[in-house]
PDB file of C-alpha atoms in Angstrom:
ATOM      1  CA  MET A   1       2.819-166.453  16.030  1.00  0.00           C
ATOM      2  CA  ALA A   2       1.961-167.043  12.427  1.00  0.00           C
ATOM      3  CA  VAL A   3       4.795-167.408   9.949  1.00  0.00           C
ATOM      4  CA  SER A   4       5.433-164.189   8.039  1.00  0.00           C
ATOM      5  CA  THR A   5       7.676-163.276   5.127  1.00  0.00           C
ATOM      6  CA  SER A   6       7.556-159.531   5.785  1.00  0.00           C
ATOM      7  CA  SER A   7      10.740-157.670   6.668  1.00  0.00           C
ATOM      8  CA  LEU A   8      11.052-156.458  10.232  1.00  0.00           C
ATOM      9  CA  ARG A   9      13.591-154.029  11.674  1.00  0.00           C
ATOM     10  CA  VAL A  10      14.179-154.414  15.405  1.00  0.00           C
ATOM     11  CA  TYR A  11      15.848-151.683  17.437  1.00  0.00           C
ATOM     12  CA  LEU A  12      17.081-152.351  20.980  1.00  0.00           C
ATOM     13  CA  LEU A  13      17.536-149.070  22.838  1.00  0.00           C
ATOM     14  CA  ALA A  14      19.649-148.804  25.979  1.00  0.00           C
ATOM     15  CA  GLY A  15      19.161-146.509  28.948  1.00  0.00           C
ATOM     16  CA  VAL A  16      21.801-144.527  30.836  1.00  0.00           C
ATOM     17  CA  LYS A  17      25.221-145.904  31.888  1.00  0.00           C
ATOM     18  CA  THR A  18      24.673-149.122  29.939  1.00  0.00           C
ATOM     19  CA  ASN A  19      27.498-151.467  28.977  1.00  0.00           C
ATOM     20  CA  PRO A  20      27.839-152.261  25.248  1.00  0.00           C
ATOM     21  CA  CYS A  21      27.177-155.975  25.877  1.00  0.00           C
ATOM     22  CA  SER A  22      23.964-155.448  27.845  1.00  0.00           C
ATOM     23  CA  PHE A  23      21.658-156.589  25.018  1.00  0.00           C
ATOM     24  CA  ASN A  24      23.737-159.547  23.825  1.00  0.00           C
ATOM     25  CA  ALA A  25      21.509-162.234  25.344  1.00  0.00           C
ATOM     26  CA  CYS A  26      18.319-160.440  24.287  1.00  0.00           C
ATOM     27  CA  GLN A  27      19.561-160.023  20.733  1.00  0.00           C
ATOM     28  CA  SER A  28      20.506-163.704  20.499  1.00  0.00           C
ATOM     29  CA  ARG A  29      17.137-164.846  21.854  1.00  0.00           C
ATOM     30  CA  LEU A  30      15.149-162.610  19.503  1.00  0.00           C
ATOM     31  CA  THR A  31      17.247-163.725  16.527  1.00  0.00           C
ATOM     32  CA  GLU A  32      16.646-167.355  17.398  1.00  0.00           C
ATOM     33  CA  GLN A  33      12.895-166.950  17.816  1.00  0.00           C
ATOM     34  CA  LEU A  34      12.261-164.749  14.791  1.00  0.00           C
ATOM     35  CA  HIS A  35      14.354-167.022  12.582  1.00  0.00           C
ATOM     36  CA  ALA A  36      12.410-170.060  13.801  1.00  0.00           C
ATOM     37  CA  GLU A  37       9.163-168.318  12.865  1.00  0.00           C
ATOM     38  CA  GLY A  38      10.344-167.433   9.380  1.00  0.00           C
ATOM     39  CA  ILE A  39      10.360-163.690  10.003  1.00  0.00           C
ATOM     40  CA  GLU A  40      12.975-161.885   7.953  1.00  0.00           C
ATOM     41  CA  HIS A  41      14.588-159.324  10.229  1.00  0.00           C
ATOM     42  CA  THR A  42      17.541-157.217  11.244  1.00  0.00           C
ATOM     43  CA  ILE A  43      18.420-156.200  14.802  1.00  0.00           C
ATOM     44  CA  GLN A  44      20.335-153.068  15.744  1.00  0.00           C
ATOM     45  CA  VAL A  45      21.420-151.958  19.221  1.00  0.00           C
ATOM     46  CA  LEU A  46      21.415-148.206  19.840  1.00  0.00           C
ATOM     47  CA  PHE A  47      22.577-146.035  22.747  1.00  0.00           C
ATOM     48  CA  PRO A  48      20.449-142.859  22.660  1.00  0.00           C
ATOM     49  CA  TYR A  49      22.389-141.298  25.543  1.00  0.00           C
ATOM     50  CA  GLY A  50      25.772-142.886  24.987  1.00  0.00           C
ATOM     51  CA  ASP A  51      27.247-145.864  26.832  1.00  0.00           C
ATOM     52  CA  ALA A  52      28.643-146.315  30.345  1.00  0.00           C
ATOM     53  CA  SER A  53      31.664-144.136  29.570  1.00  0.00           C
ATOM     54  CA  ARG A  54      29.627-140.903  29.463  1.00  0.00           C
ATOM     55  CA  SER A  55      28.751-138.667  32.407  1.00  0.00           C
ATOM     56  CA  LEU A  56      25.732-139.955  34.335  1.00  0.00           C
ATOM     57  CA  MET A  57      24.390-136.469  35.028  1.00  0.00           C
ATOM     58  CA  ARG A  58      24.598-135.486  31.371  1.00  0.00           C
ATOM     59  CA  GLN A  59      22.740-138.647  30.349  1.00  0.00           C
ATOM     60  CA  LEU A  60      20.025-138.098  32.956  1.00  0.00           C
ATOM     61  CA  MET A  61      19.468-134.547  31.727  1.00  0.00           C
ATOM     62  CA  GLU A  62      19.092-135.846  28.184  1.00  0.00           C
ATOM     63  CA  VAL A  63      16.573-138.494  29.269  1.00  0.00           C
ATOM     64  CA  LYS A  64      14.522-135.746  30.896  1.00  0.00           C
ATOM     65  CA  THR A  65      14.012-134.091  27.511  1.00  0.00           C
ATOM     66  CA  ASP A  66      12.324-137.269  26.249  1.00  0.00           C
ATOM     67  CA  LEU A  67       9.823-137.522  29.119  1.00  0.00           C
ATOM     68  CA  SER A  68       7.313-135.001  27.797  1.00  0.00           C
ATOM     69  CA  ASN A  69       5.525-134.009  24.623  1.00  0.00           C
ATOM     70  CA  ARG A  70       7.701-130.982  24.065  1.00  0.00           C
ATOM     71  CA  MET A  71       8.639-129.626  20.677  1.00  0.00           C
ATOM     72  CA  ARG A  72      10.580-131.989  18.460  1.00  0.00           C
ATOM     73  CA  ALA A  73      13.863-130.148  19.023  1.00  0.00           C
ATOM     74  CA  GLY A  74      13.790-131.066  22.717  1.00  0.00           C
ATOM     75  CA  ARG A  75      13.723-134.847  22.315  1.00  0.00           C
ATOM     76  CA  ILE A  76      17.471-135.475  22.551  1.00  0.00           C
ATOM     77  CA  GLY A  77      17.544-139.284  22.775  1.00  0.00           C
ATOM     78  CA  GLY A  78      14.617-139.693  20.407  1.00  0.00           C
ATOM     79  CA  LYS A  79      16.157-137.332  17.884  1.00  0.00           C
ATOM     80  CA  TYR A  80      19.471-139.203  18.021  1.00  0.00           C
ATOM     81  CA  VAL A  81      17.726-142.513  17.267  1.00  0.00           C
ATOM     82  CA  TRP A  82      15.621-140.937  14.524  1.00  0.00           C
ATOM     83  CA  GLN A  83      18.734-139.572  12.850  1.00  0.00           C
ATOM     84  CA  GLN A  84      20.434-142.964  12.986  1.00  0.00           C
ATOM     85  CA  ILE A  85      17.609-144.923  11.355  1.00  0.00           C
ATOM     86  CA  LYS A  86      15.416-142.564   9.318  1.00  0.00           C
ATOM     87  CA  ASP A  87      17.147-143.306   6.025  1.00  0.00           C
ATOM     88  CA  THR A  88      17.067-147.098   6.368  1.00  0.00           C
ATOM     89  CA  VAL A  89      13.697-147.904   7.923  1.00  0.00           C
ATOM     90  CA  LYS A  90      11.429-146.385   5.280  1.00  0.00           C
ATOM     91  CA  GLY A  91       8.594-148.621   4.143  1.00  0.00           C
ATOM     92  CA  GLU A  92       9.304-151.465   6.577  1.00  0.00           C
ATOM     93  CA  LYS A  93       7.787-152.666   9.807  1.00  0.00           C
ATOM     94  CA  ALA A  94       9.748-151.494  12.835  1.00  0.00           C
ATOM     95  CA  LEU A  95       9.855-152.747  16.421  1.00  0.00           C
ATOM     96  CA  PHE A  96      11.437-150.612  19.128  1.00  0.00           C
ATOM     97  CA  ILE A  97      12.331-152.233  22.462  1.00  0.00           C
ATOM     98  CA  GLY A  98      13.700-149.716  24.931  1.00  0.00           C
ATOM     99  CA  HIS A  99      14.967-150.347  28.437  1.00  0.00           C
ATOM    100  CA  SER A 100      14.847-147.619  31.070  1.00  0.00           C
ATOM    101  CA  GLY A 101      15.474-144.225  29.435  1.00  0.00           C
ATOM    102  CA  GLY A 102      15.782-146.078  26.138  1.00  0.00           C
ATOM    103  CA  GLY A 103      12.034-146.657  26.304  1.00  0.00           C
ATOM    104  CA  ALA A 104      11.422-142.904  26.325  1.00  0.00           C
ATOM    105  CA  ALA A 105      13.786-142.411  23.388  1.00  0.00           C
ATOM    106  CA  ALA A 106      12.111-145.303  21.556  1.00  0.00           C
ATOM    107  CA  TYR A 107       8.705-143.663  21.786  1.00  0.00           C
ATOM    108  CA  GLN A 108       9.979-140.247  20.751  1.00  0.00           C
ATOM    109  CA  ALA A 109      11.863-141.657  17.743  1.00  0.00           C
ATOM    110  CA  ALA A 110       8.836-143.689  16.694  1.00  0.00           C
ATOM    111  CA  ARG A 111       6.641-140.645  17.021  1.00  0.00           C
ATOM    112  CA  MET A 112       8.920-138.652  14.718  1.00  0.00           C
ATOM    113  CA  LEU A 113       8.900-141.431  12.127  1.00  0.00           C
ATOM    114  CA  VAL A 114       5.101-141.532  12.208  1.00  0.00           C
ATOM    115  CA  GLU A 115       4.877-137.749  11.915  1.00  0.00           C
ATOM    116  CA  GLU A 116       6.948-137.784   8.738  1.00  0.00           C
ATOM    117  CA  GLY A 117       5.292-140.916   7.331  1.00  0.00           C
ATOM    118  CA  SER A 118       8.530-142.904   7.046  1.00  0.00           C
ATOM    119  CA  VAL A 119       7.346-146.232   8.494  1.00  0.00           C
ATOM    120  CA  ARG A 120       4.638-148.535   7.177  1.00  0.00           C
ATOM    121  CA  ASP A 121       3.871-149.894  10.646  1.00  0.00           C
ATOM    122  CA  LEU A 122       5.606-149.925  14.014  1.00  0.00           C
ATOM    123  CA  ARG A 123       5.339-150.970  17.653  1.00  0.00           C
ATOM    124  CA  VAL A 124       7.099-149.637  20.732  1.00  0.00           C
ATOM    125  CA  VAL A 125       7.918-151.710  23.824  1.00  0.00           C
ATOM    126  CA  GLN A 126       9.014-149.854  26.957  1.00  0.00           C
ATOM    127  CA  VAL A 127      10.691-152.001  29.631  1.00  0.00           C
ATOM    128  CA  GLY A 128      11.343-150.600  33.100  1.00  0.00           C
ATOM    129  CA  SER A 129      11.073-147.101  31.663  1.00  0.00           C
ATOM    130  CA  PRO A 130      10.090-143.751  33.148  1.00  0.00           C
ATOM    131  CA  ARG A 131       6.494-142.837  32.407  1.00  0.00           C
ATOM    132  CA  THR A 132       6.323-140.879  29.170  1.00  0.00           C
ATOM    133  CA  PRO A 133       2.986-139.332  28.076  1.00  0.00           C
ATOM    134  CA  ILE A 134       1.787-141.158  24.969  1.00  0.00           C
ATOM    135  CA  ASP A 135      -0.158-139.419  22.223  1.00  0.00           C
ATOM    136  CA  PRO A 136      -3.645-141.035  22.205  1.00  0.00           C
ATOM    137  CA  VAL A 137      -3.284-141.578  18.449  1.00  0.00           C
ATOM    138  CA  LEU A 138      -0.296-143.859  19.098  1.00  0.00           C
ATOM    139  CA  LYS A 139      -1.258-145.509  22.374  1.00  0.00           C
ATOM    140  CA  ASP A 140      -2.356-148.809  20.820  1.00  0.00           C
ATOM    141  CA  ARG A 141       1.111-149.139  19.276  1.00  0.00           C
ATOM    142  CA  VAL A 142       2.892-148.760  22.618  1.00  0.00           C
ATOM    143  CA  SER A 143       3.258-151.266  25.460  1.00  0.00           C
ATOM    144  CA  TYR A 144       4.846-150.886  28.876  1.00  0.00           C
ATOM    145  CA  PHE A 145       6.332-153.618  31.072  1.00  0.00           C
ATOM    146  CA  HIS A 146       7.598-153.157  34.610  1.00  0.00           C
ATOM    147  CA  SER A 147       8.883-155.356  37.413  1.00  0.00           C
ATOM    148  CA  ILE A 148       6.537-156.451  40.223  1.00  0.00           C
ATOM    149  CA  ASP A 149       7.099-158.223  43.540  1.00  0.00           C
ATOM    150  CA  ASN A 150       5.410-161.366  44.891  1.00  0.00           C
ATOM    151  CA  LEU A 151       2.328-159.323  45.816  1.00  0.00           C
ATOM    152  CA  GLY A 152       2.001-157.852  42.333  1.00  0.00           C
ATOM    153  CA  LYS A 153       3.194-154.406  43.380  1.00  0.00           C
ATOM    154  CA  LEU A 154       5.516-152.306  41.257  1.00  0.00           C
ATOM    155  CA  ASN A 155       9.068-152.607  42.598  1.00  0.00           C
ATOM    156  CA  ASP A 156      11.164-150.817  39.987  1.00  0.00           C
ATOM    157  CA  PRO A 157      11.797-147.235  41.182  1.00  0.00           C
ATOM    158  CA  ILE A 158      12.518-145.993  37.639  1.00  0.00           C
ATOM    159  CA  SER A 159       8.970-146.959  36.640  1.00  0.00           C
ATOM    160  CA  ARG A 160       7.678-144.441  39.181  1.00  0.00           C
ATOM    161  CA  ILE A 161       9.399-141.517  37.474  1.00  0.00           C
ATOM    162  CA  GLY A 162       7.348-139.316  35.154  1.00  0.00           C
ATOM    163  CA  SER A 163       3.589-139.239  34.642  1.00  0.00           C
ATOM    164  CA  TRP A 164       0.826-140.407  32.337  1.00  0.00           C
ATOM    165  CA  GLY A 165      -1.686-138.141  33.996  1.00  0.00           C
ATOM    166  CA  GLY A 166      -3.842-135.359  32.614  1.00  0.00           C
ATOM    167  CA  TRP A 167      -6.981-133.414  33.378  1.00  0.00           C
ATOM    168  CA  THR A 168     -10.268-134.764  32.039  1.00  0.00           C
ATOM    169  CA  ARG A 169     -13.555-132.928  31.839  1.00  0.00           C
ATOM    170  CA  ALA A 170     -16.941-134.285  30.816  1.00  0.00           C
ATOM    171  CA  GLY A 171     -19.575-131.728  29.898  1.00  0.00           C
ATOM    172  CA  ARG A 172     -19.952-129.053  32.563  1.00  0.00           C
ATOM    173  CA  THR A 173     -18.470-131.095  35.377  1.00  0.00           C
ATOM    174  CA  MET A 174     -15.363-130.063  37.256  1.00  0.00           C
ATOM    175  CA  PRO A 175     -12.098-131.320  35.734  1.00  0.00           C
ATOM    176  CA  THR A 176     -10.708-134.457  37.354  1.00  0.00           C
ATOM    177  CA  TRP A 177      -7.176-135.827  37.313  1.00  0.00           C
ATOM    178  CA  ASN A 178      -6.834-139.059  35.336  1.00  0.00           C
ATOM    179  CA  ARG A 179      -3.552-140.848  36.193  1.00  0.00           C
ATOM    180  CA  PHE A 180      -3.728-142.897  33.005  1.00  0.00           C
ATOM    181  CA  LYS A 181      -4.954-140.340  30.469  1.00  0.00           C
ATOM    182  CA  TYR A 182      -1.744-140.569  28.425  1.00  0.00           C
ATOM    183  CA  ALA A 183      -0.723-144.116  29.348  1.00  0.00           C
ATOM    184  CA  PRO A 184       0.403-146.698  26.771  1.00  0.00           C
ATOM    185  CA  GLY A 185      -2.339-148.909  25.393  1.00  0.00           C
ATOM    186  CA  TYR A 186      -0.977-151.966  27.205  1.00  0.00           C
ATOM    187  CA  VAL A 187       0.651-152.095  30.659  1.00  0.00           C
ATOM    188  CA  GLU A 188       1.773-155.286  32.425  1.00  0.00           C
ATOM    189  CA  GLY A 189       3.898-156.252  35.421  1.00  0.00           C
ATOM    190  CA  ILE A 190       6.582-158.946  35.211  1.00  0.00           C
ATOM    191  CA  PRO A 191       7.710-160.867  38.338  1.00  0.00           C
ATOM    192  CA  THR A 192      11.444-160.556  37.705  1.00  0.00           C
ATOM    193  CA  VAL A 193      14.308-161.460  40.049  1.00  0.00           C
ATOM    194  CA  GLY A 194      16.737-158.679  40.912  1.00  0.00           C
ATOM    195  CA  GLY A 195      16.427-155.005  40.121  1.00  0.00           C
ATOM    196  CA  HIS A 196      16.004-152.387  37.440  1.00  0.00           C
ATOM    197  CA  ALA A 197      19.026-153.488  35.415  1.00  0.00           C
ATOM    198  CA  ASP A 198      18.039-157.165  35.307  1.00  0.00           C
ATOM    199  CA  TYR A 199      15.069-157.532  32.917  1.00  0.00           C
ATOM    200  CA  PHE A 200      17.266-159.175  30.257  1.00  0.00           C
ATOM    201  CA  ARG A 201      19.378-161.424  32.498  1.00  0.00           C
ATOM    202  CA  ASN A 202      19.346-165.104  31.596  1.00  0.00           C
ATOM    203  CA  THR A 203      21.646-166.758  34.146  1.00  0.00           C
ATOM    204  CA  GLU A 204      21.720-167.419  37.871  1.00  0.00           C
ATOM    205  CA  PRO A 205      20.780-165.770  40.172  1.00  0.00           C
ATOM    206  CA  PHE A 206      18.170-164.157  37.893  1.00  0.00           C
ATOM    207  CA  MET A 207      15.890-167.181  37.768  1.00  0.00           C
ATOM    208  CA  ASP A 208      12.762-167.970  39.766  1.00  0.00           C
ATOM    209  CA  THR A 209      12.012-171.157  41.674  1.00  0.00           C
ATOM    210  CA  GLU A 210      10.899-172.830  38.436  1.00  0.00           C
ATOM    211  CA  SER A 211      14.225-171.967  36.735  1.00  0.00           C
ATOM    212  CA  VAL A 212      12.634-169.402  34.411  1.00  0.00           C
ATOM    213  CA  CYS A 213      15.020-166.506  33.803  1.00  0.00           C
ATOM    214  CA  ASN A 214      14.129-162.831  33.578  1.00  0.00           C
ATOM    215  CA  LEU A 215      14.952-162.710  29.877  1.00  0.00           C
ATOM    216  CA  ASP A 216      12.464-165.450  29.020  1.00  0.00           C
ATOM    217  CA  LYS A 217       9.769-163.770  31.108  1.00  0.00           C
ATOM    218  CA  THR A 218      10.348-160.392  29.484  1.00  0.00           C
ATOM    219  CA  ILE A 219      10.598-161.666  25.920  1.00  0.00           C
ATOM    220  CA  GLY A 220       7.610-163.957  26.528  1.00  0.00           C
ATOM    221  CA  ARG A 221       5.407-161.034  27.600  1.00  0.00           C
ATOM    222  CA  VAL A 222       6.582-158.924  24.674  1.00  0.00           C
ATOM    223  CA  ARG A 223       5.932-161.697  22.144  1.00  0.00           C
ATOM    224  CA  ALA A 224       2.453-162.281  23.551  1.00  0.00           C
ATOM    225  CA  TRP A 225       1.612-158.600  23.044  1.00  0.00           C
ATOM    226  CA  LEU A 226       3.023-158.664  19.525  1.00  0.00           C
ATOM    227  CA  LYS A 227       1.339-161.944  18.552  1.00  0.00           C
ATOM    228  CA  GLU A 228      -1.297-160.558  16.202  1.00  0.00           C
ATOM    229  CA  TRP A 229       0.987-157.871  14.764  1.00  0.00           C
ATOM    230  CA  LEU A 230       3.834-160.181  13.756  1.00  0.00           C
TER     231      LEU A 230
END
C-alpha cells in the first residue's frame, strides 16, 4: 500500500460471548503494519452486544435486530457503536472490522454515520458474520470474508445465517429471486484452520502446512481489499 499521512480510525467489533482479549493479536498486527506504512491511526475495540459475561440469549436477540434494514431504532448493536464513536470520528476516514455479529453491527453503525454525514470516507469488513442485506449505495464500501474448507466450500455455520436475497424484475418478466441482490460488493473465502472463533488466531494449532496462521491470512485478505483505499 502507498504511504499515507491521512488519519485513520479503526474499530474492531466483537460478536457474542467474546472475551475481552480476543482482538489483542489482531490489534497488535494492524498497529505494526499501519505504523510501518506511515498511516496515522487509532484502534478501538468495541463490544456491541457486551462481552462473555452477558447472557447468550440476550446477545443473540440483539444481533437479530442488526440483520435487516429495519428502522434505525431497531439496530441495537449498530446503535450502540454509533453512540460510542459519533462524536469522535467526524471528518476522518474510518475502518470497521467486525467478527461474527460484530460484522452486522459494524455495517449498521457505518450506515448511520453515512446517513448523518459524519464520516468523510469509510469501509466495512465483515468476518465470519451472518448475512446482512447491504444497501446498494454502500455495497462497494463493504467486504465479506468467510472460512472455506479444502474444496473451497463455506464451512462456517454462522456465515449461513441471514440472507442477501431479494426479488428482481426486468421489464414485464416474472420476478426472480436473486440470492445476491443485497450482498456486499466483495465476498471472499479464506482457508482457515479451526472454526468460527478462530479467524484471528496466530499460534498453533491454527496454522496451515506452510506455517501461515489464520490471523495472517485474514489480515492479508483484508489489506488486499483495502489496498487502493488506504
